[in-house]
PDB file of C-alpha atoms in Angstrom:
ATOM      1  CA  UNK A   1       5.784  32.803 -11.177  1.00 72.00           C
ATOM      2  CA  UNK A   2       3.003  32.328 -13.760  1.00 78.00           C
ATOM      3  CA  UNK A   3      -1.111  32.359 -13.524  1.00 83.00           C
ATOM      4  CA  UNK A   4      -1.603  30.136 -16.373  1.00 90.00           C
ATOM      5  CA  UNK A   5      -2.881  26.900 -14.949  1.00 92.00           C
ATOM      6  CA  UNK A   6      -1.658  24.345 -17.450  1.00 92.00           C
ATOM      7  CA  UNK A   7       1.737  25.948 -16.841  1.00 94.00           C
ATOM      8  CA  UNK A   8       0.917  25.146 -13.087  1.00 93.00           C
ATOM      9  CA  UNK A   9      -0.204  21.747 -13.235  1.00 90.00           C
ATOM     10  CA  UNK A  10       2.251  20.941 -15.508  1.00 92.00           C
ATOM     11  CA  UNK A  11       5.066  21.582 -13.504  1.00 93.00           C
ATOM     12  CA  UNK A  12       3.521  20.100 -10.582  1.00 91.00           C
ATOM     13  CA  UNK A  13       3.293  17.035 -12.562  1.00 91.00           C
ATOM     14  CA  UNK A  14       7.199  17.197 -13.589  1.00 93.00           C
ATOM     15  CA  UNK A  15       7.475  17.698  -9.421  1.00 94.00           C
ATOM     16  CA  UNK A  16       6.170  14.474  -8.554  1.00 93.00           C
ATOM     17  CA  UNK A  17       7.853  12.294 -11.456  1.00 94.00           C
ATOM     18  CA  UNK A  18      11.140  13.329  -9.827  1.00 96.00           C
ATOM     19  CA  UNK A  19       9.684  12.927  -6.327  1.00 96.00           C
ATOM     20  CA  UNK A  20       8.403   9.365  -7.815  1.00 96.00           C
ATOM     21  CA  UNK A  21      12.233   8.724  -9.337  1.00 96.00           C
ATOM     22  CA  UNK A  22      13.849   9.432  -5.991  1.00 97.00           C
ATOM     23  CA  UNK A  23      15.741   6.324  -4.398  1.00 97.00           C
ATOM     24  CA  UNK A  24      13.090   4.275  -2.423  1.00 97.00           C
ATOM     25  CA  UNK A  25      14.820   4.590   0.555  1.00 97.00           C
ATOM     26  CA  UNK A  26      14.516   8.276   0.568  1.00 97.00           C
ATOM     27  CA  UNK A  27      10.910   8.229  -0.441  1.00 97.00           C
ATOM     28  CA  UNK A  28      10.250   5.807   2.739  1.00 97.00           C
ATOM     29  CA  UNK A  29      12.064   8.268   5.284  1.00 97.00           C
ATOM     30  CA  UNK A  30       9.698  10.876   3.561  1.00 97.00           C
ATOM     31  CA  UNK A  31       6.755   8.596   4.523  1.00 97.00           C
ATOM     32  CA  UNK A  32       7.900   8.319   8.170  1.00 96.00           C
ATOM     33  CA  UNK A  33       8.215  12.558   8.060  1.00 96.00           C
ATOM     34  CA  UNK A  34       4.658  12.335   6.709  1.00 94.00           C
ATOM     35  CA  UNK A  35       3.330  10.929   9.429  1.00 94.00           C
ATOM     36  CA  UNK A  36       5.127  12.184  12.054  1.00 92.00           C
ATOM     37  CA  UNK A  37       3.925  15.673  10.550  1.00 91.00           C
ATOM     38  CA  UNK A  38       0.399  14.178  10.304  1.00 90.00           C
ATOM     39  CA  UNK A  39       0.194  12.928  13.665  1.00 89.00           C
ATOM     40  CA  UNK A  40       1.611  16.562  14.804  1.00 89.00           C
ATOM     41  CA  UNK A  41      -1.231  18.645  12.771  1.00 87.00           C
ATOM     42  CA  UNK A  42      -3.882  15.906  14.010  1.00 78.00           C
ATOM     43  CA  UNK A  43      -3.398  15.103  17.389  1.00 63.00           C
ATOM     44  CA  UNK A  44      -5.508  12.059  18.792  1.00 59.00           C
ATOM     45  CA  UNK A  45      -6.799  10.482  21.730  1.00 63.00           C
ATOM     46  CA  UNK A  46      -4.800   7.249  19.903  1.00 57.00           C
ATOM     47  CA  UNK A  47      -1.329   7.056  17.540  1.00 51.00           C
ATOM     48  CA  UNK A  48      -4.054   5.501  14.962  1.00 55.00           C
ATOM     49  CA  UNK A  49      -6.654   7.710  13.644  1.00 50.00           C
ATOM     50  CA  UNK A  50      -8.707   5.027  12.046  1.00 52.00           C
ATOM     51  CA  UNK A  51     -11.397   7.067   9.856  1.00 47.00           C
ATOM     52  CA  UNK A  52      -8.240   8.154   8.267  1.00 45.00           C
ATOM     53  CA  UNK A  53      -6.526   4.464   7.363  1.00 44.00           C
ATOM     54  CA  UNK A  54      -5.565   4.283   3.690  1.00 45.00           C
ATOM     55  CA  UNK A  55      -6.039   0.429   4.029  1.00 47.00           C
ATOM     56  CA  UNK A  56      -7.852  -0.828   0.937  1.00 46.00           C
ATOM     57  CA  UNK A  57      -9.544  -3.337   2.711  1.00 47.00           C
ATOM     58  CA  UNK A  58     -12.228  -2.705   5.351  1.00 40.00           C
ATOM     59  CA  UNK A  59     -11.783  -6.359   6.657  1.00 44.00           C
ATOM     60  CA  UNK A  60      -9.277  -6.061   8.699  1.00 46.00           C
ATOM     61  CA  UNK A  61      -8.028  -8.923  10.241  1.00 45.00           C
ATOM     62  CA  UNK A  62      -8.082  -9.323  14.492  1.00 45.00           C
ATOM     63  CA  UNK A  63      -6.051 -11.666  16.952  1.00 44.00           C
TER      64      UNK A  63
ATOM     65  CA  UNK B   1       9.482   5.696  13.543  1.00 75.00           C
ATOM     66  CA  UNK B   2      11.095   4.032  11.111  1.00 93.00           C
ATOM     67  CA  UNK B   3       9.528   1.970   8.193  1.00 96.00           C
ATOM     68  CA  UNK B   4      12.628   0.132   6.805  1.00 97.00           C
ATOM     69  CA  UNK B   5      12.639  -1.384  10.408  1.00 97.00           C
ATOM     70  CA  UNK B   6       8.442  -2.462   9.913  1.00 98.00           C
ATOM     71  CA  UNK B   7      10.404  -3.983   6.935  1.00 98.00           C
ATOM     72  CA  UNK B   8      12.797  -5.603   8.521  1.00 97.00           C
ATOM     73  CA  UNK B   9      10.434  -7.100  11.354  1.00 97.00           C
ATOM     74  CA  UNK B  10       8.314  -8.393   8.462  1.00 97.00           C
ATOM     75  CA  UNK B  11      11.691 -10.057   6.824  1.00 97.00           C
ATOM     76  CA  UNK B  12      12.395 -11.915   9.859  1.00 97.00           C
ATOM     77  CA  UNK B  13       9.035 -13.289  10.529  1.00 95.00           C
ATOM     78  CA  UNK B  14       9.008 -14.722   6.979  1.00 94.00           C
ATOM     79  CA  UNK B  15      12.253 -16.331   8.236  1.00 95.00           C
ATOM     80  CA  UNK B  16      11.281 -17.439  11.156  1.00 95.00           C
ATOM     81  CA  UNK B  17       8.332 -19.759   9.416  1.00 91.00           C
ATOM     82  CA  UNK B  18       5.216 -17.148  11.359  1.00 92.00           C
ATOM     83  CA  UNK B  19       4.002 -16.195   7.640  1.00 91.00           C
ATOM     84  CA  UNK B  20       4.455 -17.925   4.558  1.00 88.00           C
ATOM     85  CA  UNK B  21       4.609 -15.064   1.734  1.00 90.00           C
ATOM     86  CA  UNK B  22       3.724 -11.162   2.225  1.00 96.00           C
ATOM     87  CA  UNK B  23       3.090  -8.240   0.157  1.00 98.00           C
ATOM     88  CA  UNK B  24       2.815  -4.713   0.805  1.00 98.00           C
ATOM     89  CA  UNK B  25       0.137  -3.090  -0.524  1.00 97.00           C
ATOM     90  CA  UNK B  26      -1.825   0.711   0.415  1.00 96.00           C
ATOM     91  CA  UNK B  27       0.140   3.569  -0.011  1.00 96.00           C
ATOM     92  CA  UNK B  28       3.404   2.265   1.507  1.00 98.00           C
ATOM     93  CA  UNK B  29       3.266  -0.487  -1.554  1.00 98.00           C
ATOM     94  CA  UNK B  30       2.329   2.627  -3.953  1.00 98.00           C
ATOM     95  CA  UNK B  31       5.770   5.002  -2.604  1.00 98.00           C
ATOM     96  CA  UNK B  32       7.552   2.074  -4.171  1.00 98.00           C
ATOM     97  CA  UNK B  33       6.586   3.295  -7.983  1.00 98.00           C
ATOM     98  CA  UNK B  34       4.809   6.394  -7.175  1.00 97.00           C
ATOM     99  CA  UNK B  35       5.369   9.470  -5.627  1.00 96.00           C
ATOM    100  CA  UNK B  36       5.187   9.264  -1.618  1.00 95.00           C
ATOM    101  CA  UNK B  37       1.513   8.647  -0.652  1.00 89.00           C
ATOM    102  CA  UNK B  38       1.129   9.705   2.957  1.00 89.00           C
ATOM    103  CA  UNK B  39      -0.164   7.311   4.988  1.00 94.00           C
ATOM    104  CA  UNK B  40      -0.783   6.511   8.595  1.00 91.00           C
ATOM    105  CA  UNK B  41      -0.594   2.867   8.975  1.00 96.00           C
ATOM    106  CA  UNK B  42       1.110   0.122   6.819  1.00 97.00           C
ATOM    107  CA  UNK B  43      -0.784  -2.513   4.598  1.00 97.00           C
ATOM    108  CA  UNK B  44       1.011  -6.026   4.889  1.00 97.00           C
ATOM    109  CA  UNK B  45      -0.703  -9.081   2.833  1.00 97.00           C
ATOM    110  CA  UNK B  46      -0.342 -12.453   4.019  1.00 94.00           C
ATOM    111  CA  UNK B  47      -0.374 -15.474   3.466  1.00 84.00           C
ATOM    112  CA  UNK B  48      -1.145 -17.161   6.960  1.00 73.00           C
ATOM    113  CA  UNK B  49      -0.063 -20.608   8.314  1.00 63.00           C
ATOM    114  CA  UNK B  50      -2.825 -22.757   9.443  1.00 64.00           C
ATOM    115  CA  UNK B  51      -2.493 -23.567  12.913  1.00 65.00           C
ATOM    116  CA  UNK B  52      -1.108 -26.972  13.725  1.00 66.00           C
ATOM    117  CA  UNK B  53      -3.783 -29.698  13.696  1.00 66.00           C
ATOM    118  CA  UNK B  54      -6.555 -27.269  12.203  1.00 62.00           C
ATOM    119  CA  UNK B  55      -7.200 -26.068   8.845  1.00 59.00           C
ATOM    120  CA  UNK B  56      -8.336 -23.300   9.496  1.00 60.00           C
ATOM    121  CA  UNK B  57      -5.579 -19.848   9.236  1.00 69.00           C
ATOM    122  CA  UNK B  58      -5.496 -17.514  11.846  1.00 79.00           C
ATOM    123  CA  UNK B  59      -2.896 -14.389  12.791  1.00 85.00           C
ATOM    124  CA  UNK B  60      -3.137 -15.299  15.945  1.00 89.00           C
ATOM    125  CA  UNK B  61       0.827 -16.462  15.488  1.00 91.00           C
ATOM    126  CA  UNK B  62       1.682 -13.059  14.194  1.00 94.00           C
ATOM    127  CA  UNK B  63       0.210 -11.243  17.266  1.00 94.00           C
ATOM    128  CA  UNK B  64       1.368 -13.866  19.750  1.00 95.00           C
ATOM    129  CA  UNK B  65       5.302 -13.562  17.909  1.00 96.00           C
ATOM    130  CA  UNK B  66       5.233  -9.698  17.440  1.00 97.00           C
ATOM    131  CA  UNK B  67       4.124  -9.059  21.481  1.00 97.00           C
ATOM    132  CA  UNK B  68       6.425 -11.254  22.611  1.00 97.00           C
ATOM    133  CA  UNK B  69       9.260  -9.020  21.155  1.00 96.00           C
ATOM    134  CA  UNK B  70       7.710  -6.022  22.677  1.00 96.00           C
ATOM    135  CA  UNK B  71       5.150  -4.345  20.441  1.00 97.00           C
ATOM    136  CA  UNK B  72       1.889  -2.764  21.097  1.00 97.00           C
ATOM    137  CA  UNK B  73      -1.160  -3.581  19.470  1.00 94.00           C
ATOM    138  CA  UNK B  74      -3.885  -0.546  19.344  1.00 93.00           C
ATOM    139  CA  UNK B  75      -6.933  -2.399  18.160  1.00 91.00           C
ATOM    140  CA  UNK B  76      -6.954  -4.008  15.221  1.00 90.00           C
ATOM    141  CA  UNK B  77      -3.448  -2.469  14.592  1.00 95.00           C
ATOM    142  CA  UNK B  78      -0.154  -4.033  15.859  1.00 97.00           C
ATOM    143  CA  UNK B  79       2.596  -1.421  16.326  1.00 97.00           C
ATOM    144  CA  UNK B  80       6.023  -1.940  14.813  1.00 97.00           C
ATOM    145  CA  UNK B  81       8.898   0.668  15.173  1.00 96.00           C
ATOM    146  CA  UNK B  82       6.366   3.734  15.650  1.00 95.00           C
ATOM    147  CA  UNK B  83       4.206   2.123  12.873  1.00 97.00           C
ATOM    148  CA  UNK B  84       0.693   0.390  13.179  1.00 97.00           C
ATOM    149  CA  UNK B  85       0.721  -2.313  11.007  1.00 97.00           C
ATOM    150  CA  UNK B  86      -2.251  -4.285   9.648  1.00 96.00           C
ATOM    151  CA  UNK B  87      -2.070  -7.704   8.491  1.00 95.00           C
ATOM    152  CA  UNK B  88      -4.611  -8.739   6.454  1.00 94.00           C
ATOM    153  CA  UNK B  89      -5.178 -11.919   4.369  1.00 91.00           C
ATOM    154  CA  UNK B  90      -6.174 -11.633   0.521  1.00 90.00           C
ATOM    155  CA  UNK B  91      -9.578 -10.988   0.256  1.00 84.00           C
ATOM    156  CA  UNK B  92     -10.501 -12.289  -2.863  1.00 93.00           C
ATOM    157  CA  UNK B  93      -8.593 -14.015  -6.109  1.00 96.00           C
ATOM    158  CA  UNK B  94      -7.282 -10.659  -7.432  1.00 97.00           C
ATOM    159  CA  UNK B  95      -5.200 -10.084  -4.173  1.00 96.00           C
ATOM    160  CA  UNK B  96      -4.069 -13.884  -3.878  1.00 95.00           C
ATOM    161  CA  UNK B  97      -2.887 -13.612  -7.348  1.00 97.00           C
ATOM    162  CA  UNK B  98      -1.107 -10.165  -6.889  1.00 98.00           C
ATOM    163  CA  UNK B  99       0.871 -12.117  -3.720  1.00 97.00           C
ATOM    164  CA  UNK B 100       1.673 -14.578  -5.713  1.00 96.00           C
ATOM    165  CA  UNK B 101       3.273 -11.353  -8.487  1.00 98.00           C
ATOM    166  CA  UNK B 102       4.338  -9.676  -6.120  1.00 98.00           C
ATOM    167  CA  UNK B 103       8.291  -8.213  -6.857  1.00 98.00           C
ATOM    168  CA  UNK B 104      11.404  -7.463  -4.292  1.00 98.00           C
ATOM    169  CA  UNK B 105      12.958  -4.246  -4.314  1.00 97.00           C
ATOM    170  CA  UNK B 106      16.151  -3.114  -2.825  1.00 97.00           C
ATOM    171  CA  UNK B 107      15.852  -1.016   0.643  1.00 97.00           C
ATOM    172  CA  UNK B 108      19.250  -0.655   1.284  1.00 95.00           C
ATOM    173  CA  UNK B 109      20.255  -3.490   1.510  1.00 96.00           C
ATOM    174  CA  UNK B 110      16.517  -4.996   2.451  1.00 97.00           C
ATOM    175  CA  UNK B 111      14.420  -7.198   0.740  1.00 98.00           C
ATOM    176  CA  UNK B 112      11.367  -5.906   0.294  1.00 98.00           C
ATOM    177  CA  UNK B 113       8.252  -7.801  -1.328  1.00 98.00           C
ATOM    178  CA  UNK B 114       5.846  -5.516  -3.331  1.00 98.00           C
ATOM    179  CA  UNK B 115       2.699  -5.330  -4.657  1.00 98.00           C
ATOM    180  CA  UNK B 116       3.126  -4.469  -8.678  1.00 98.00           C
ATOM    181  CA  UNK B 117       1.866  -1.260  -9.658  1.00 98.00           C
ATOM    182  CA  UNK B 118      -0.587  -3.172 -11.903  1.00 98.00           C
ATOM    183  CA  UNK B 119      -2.377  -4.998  -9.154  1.00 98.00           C
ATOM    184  CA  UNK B 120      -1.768  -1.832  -6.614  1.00 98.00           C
ATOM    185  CA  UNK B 121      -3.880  -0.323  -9.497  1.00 98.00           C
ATOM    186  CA  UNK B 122      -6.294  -3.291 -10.090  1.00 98.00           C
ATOM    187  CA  UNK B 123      -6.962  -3.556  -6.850  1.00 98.00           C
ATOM    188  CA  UNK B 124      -7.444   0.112  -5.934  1.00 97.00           C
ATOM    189  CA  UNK B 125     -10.434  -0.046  -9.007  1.00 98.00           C
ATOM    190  CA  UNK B 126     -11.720  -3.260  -6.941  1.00 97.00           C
ATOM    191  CA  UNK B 127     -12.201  -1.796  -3.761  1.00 96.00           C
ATOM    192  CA  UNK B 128     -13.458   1.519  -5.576  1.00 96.00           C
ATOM    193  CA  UNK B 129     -13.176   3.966  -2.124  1.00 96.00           C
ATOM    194  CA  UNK B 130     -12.716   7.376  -3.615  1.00 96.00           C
ATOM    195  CA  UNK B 131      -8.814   7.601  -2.233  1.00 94.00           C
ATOM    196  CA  UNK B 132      -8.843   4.447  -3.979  1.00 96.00           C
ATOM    197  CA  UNK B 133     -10.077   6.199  -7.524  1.00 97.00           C
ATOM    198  CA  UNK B 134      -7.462   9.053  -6.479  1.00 96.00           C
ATOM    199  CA  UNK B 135      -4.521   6.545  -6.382  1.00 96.00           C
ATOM    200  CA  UNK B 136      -5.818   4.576  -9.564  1.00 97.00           C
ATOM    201  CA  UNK B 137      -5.411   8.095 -11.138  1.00 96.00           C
ATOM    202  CA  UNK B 138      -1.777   8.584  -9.727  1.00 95.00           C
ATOM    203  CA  UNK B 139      -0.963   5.470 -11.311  1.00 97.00           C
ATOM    204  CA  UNK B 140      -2.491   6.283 -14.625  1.00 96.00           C
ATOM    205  CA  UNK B 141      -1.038  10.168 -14.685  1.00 92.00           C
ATOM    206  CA  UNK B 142       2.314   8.556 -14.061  1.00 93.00           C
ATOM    207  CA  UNK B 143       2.258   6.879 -17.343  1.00 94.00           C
ATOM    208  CA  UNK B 144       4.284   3.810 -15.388  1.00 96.00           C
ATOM    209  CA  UNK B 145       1.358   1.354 -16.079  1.00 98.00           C
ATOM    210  CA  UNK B 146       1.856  -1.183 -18.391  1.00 98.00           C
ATOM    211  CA  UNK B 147      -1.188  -1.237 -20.497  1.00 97.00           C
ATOM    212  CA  UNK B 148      -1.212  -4.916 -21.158  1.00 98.00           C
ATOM    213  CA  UNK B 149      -0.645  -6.540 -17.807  1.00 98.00           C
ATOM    214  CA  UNK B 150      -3.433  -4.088 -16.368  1.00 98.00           C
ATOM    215  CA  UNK B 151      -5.457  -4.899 -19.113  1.00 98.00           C
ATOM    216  CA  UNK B 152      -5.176  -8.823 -18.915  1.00 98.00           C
ATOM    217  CA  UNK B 153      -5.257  -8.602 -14.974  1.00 98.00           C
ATOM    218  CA  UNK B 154      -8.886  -6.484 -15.700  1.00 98.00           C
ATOM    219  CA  UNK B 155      -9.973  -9.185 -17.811  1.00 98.00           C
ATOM    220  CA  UNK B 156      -9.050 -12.178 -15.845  1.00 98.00           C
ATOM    221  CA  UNK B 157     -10.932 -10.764 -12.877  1.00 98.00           C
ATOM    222  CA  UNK B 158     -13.759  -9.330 -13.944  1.00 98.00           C
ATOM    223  CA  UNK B 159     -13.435  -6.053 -13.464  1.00 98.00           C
ATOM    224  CA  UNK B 160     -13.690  -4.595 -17.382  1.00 98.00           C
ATOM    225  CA  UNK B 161     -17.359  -3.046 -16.429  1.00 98.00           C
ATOM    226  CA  UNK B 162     -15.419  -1.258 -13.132  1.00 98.00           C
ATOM    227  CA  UNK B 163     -13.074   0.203 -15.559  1.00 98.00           C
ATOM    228  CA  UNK B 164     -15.590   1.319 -17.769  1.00 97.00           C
ATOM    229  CA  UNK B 165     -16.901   2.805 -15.606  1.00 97.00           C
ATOM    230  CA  UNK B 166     -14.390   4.265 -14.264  1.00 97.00           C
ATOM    231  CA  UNK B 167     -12.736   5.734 -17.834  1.00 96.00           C
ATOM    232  CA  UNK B 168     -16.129   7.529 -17.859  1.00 96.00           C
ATOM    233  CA  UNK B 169     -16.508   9.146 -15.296  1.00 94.00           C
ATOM    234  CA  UNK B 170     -12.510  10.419 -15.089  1.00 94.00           C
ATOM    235  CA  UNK B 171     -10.541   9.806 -18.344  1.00 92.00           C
ATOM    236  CA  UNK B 172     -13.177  10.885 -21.164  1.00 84.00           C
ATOM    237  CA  UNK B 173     -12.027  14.607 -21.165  1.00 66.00           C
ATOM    238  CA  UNK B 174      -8.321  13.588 -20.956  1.00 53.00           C
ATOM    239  CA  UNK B 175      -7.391  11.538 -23.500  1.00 47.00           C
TER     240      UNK B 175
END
């Protein structure tokens, strides 16, 4: 344990280069944890919480 | 809920002749060079088919295909193995160009058509949402850029005032 922030952020940046380096397929079952968690901490009326959509684009596209 | 199977679904409409070229992009395309980026939905970039005797494109053929084989749609969302799915055309000449770039990885097996981090980057500045400055900074922290695509991709499109901009208000103190 250590207080000294740049010791802090600096391993939390080593962290997420390995997390980055994982095999993809492990990073995309951590993705469908993710959201499973997400949806469990966040319940909603719908399975799609749409004020929280990381799409980039607002004009989405309907049928 | 399983995304290598969205990928999959995608894979097989490509075969099938429903979309002509796709691209995922958000955080799903990000996870494939960054760290995972949760998300709740999935990003897919298409090129659509226009419909036979119009010119004009429409993903109506991509809703019509997708319920016929049993998935839900939830607004403007279509839901694929647990995952709701947008489709969206490119927007602009930045996102047709980064379809057009756009790289297969490996997922097990899986093609999987991607977004370069260089236009996931580019385009994040372009849209300019604050989770979009956050992810531009993931990109840049990761050192996995490469300088001269991003900056020639910048260039080409306009957006060297945007990233002016943007080096002000969150790079100055850390170079």
């Amino acid at each position: 344990m250590t207080t000294d922030l740049q010791t802090i952020l600096e391993s939390k940046r080593r962290y997420r280069q390995r997390l980055a380096a994982r095999p993809i397929v492990e990073k995309l079952r951590m993705l469908d944890a993710l959201r499973e968690r997400a949806l469990l901490l966040r319940p909603a009326p719908s399975s799609v919480v749409r004020e929280e959509s990381t799409s980039n684009h607002a004009d989405k596209i309907r049928p | 809920m399983n995304i290598q199977q969205v990928i999959r679904t995608i894979n097989q409409m490509h075969a099938d002749g429903i979309i002509e070229s796709y691209a995922i992009g958000g955080a799903v395309g990000a996870t494939f060079h960054l760290e995972p980026v949760s998300t709740l939905d999935v990003d897919i970039f298409v090129s659509f088919r226009p419909e036979p005797g119009s010119l004009l494109i429409s993903p109506q053929p991509i809703y019509n295909y997708l319920t016929a084989r049993g998935c839900a749609t939830d607004g403007e969302y279509i839901i694929i193995a647990g995952w709701p799915v947008q489709f969206l055309p490119p927007t602009g000449a930045l996102v047709e160009e980064a379809l057009t770039k756009a790289v297969v990885y490996d997922v097990a097996g899986v093609p999987a058509r991607v977004f370069t981090a260089e236009y996931l980057a580019a385009i994040a500045l372009e849209t300019g949402r604050a989770k979009d400055k956050a992810r531009l900074l993931q990109f840049i922290e990761s050192g996995i850029l490469d300088a001269s695509t991003f900056k020639d991709i910048l260039t080409r499109h306009a957006l060297t005032g945007q990233w002016a901009q943007f080096e002000r208000q969150f790079l100055s103190d850390n170079l």
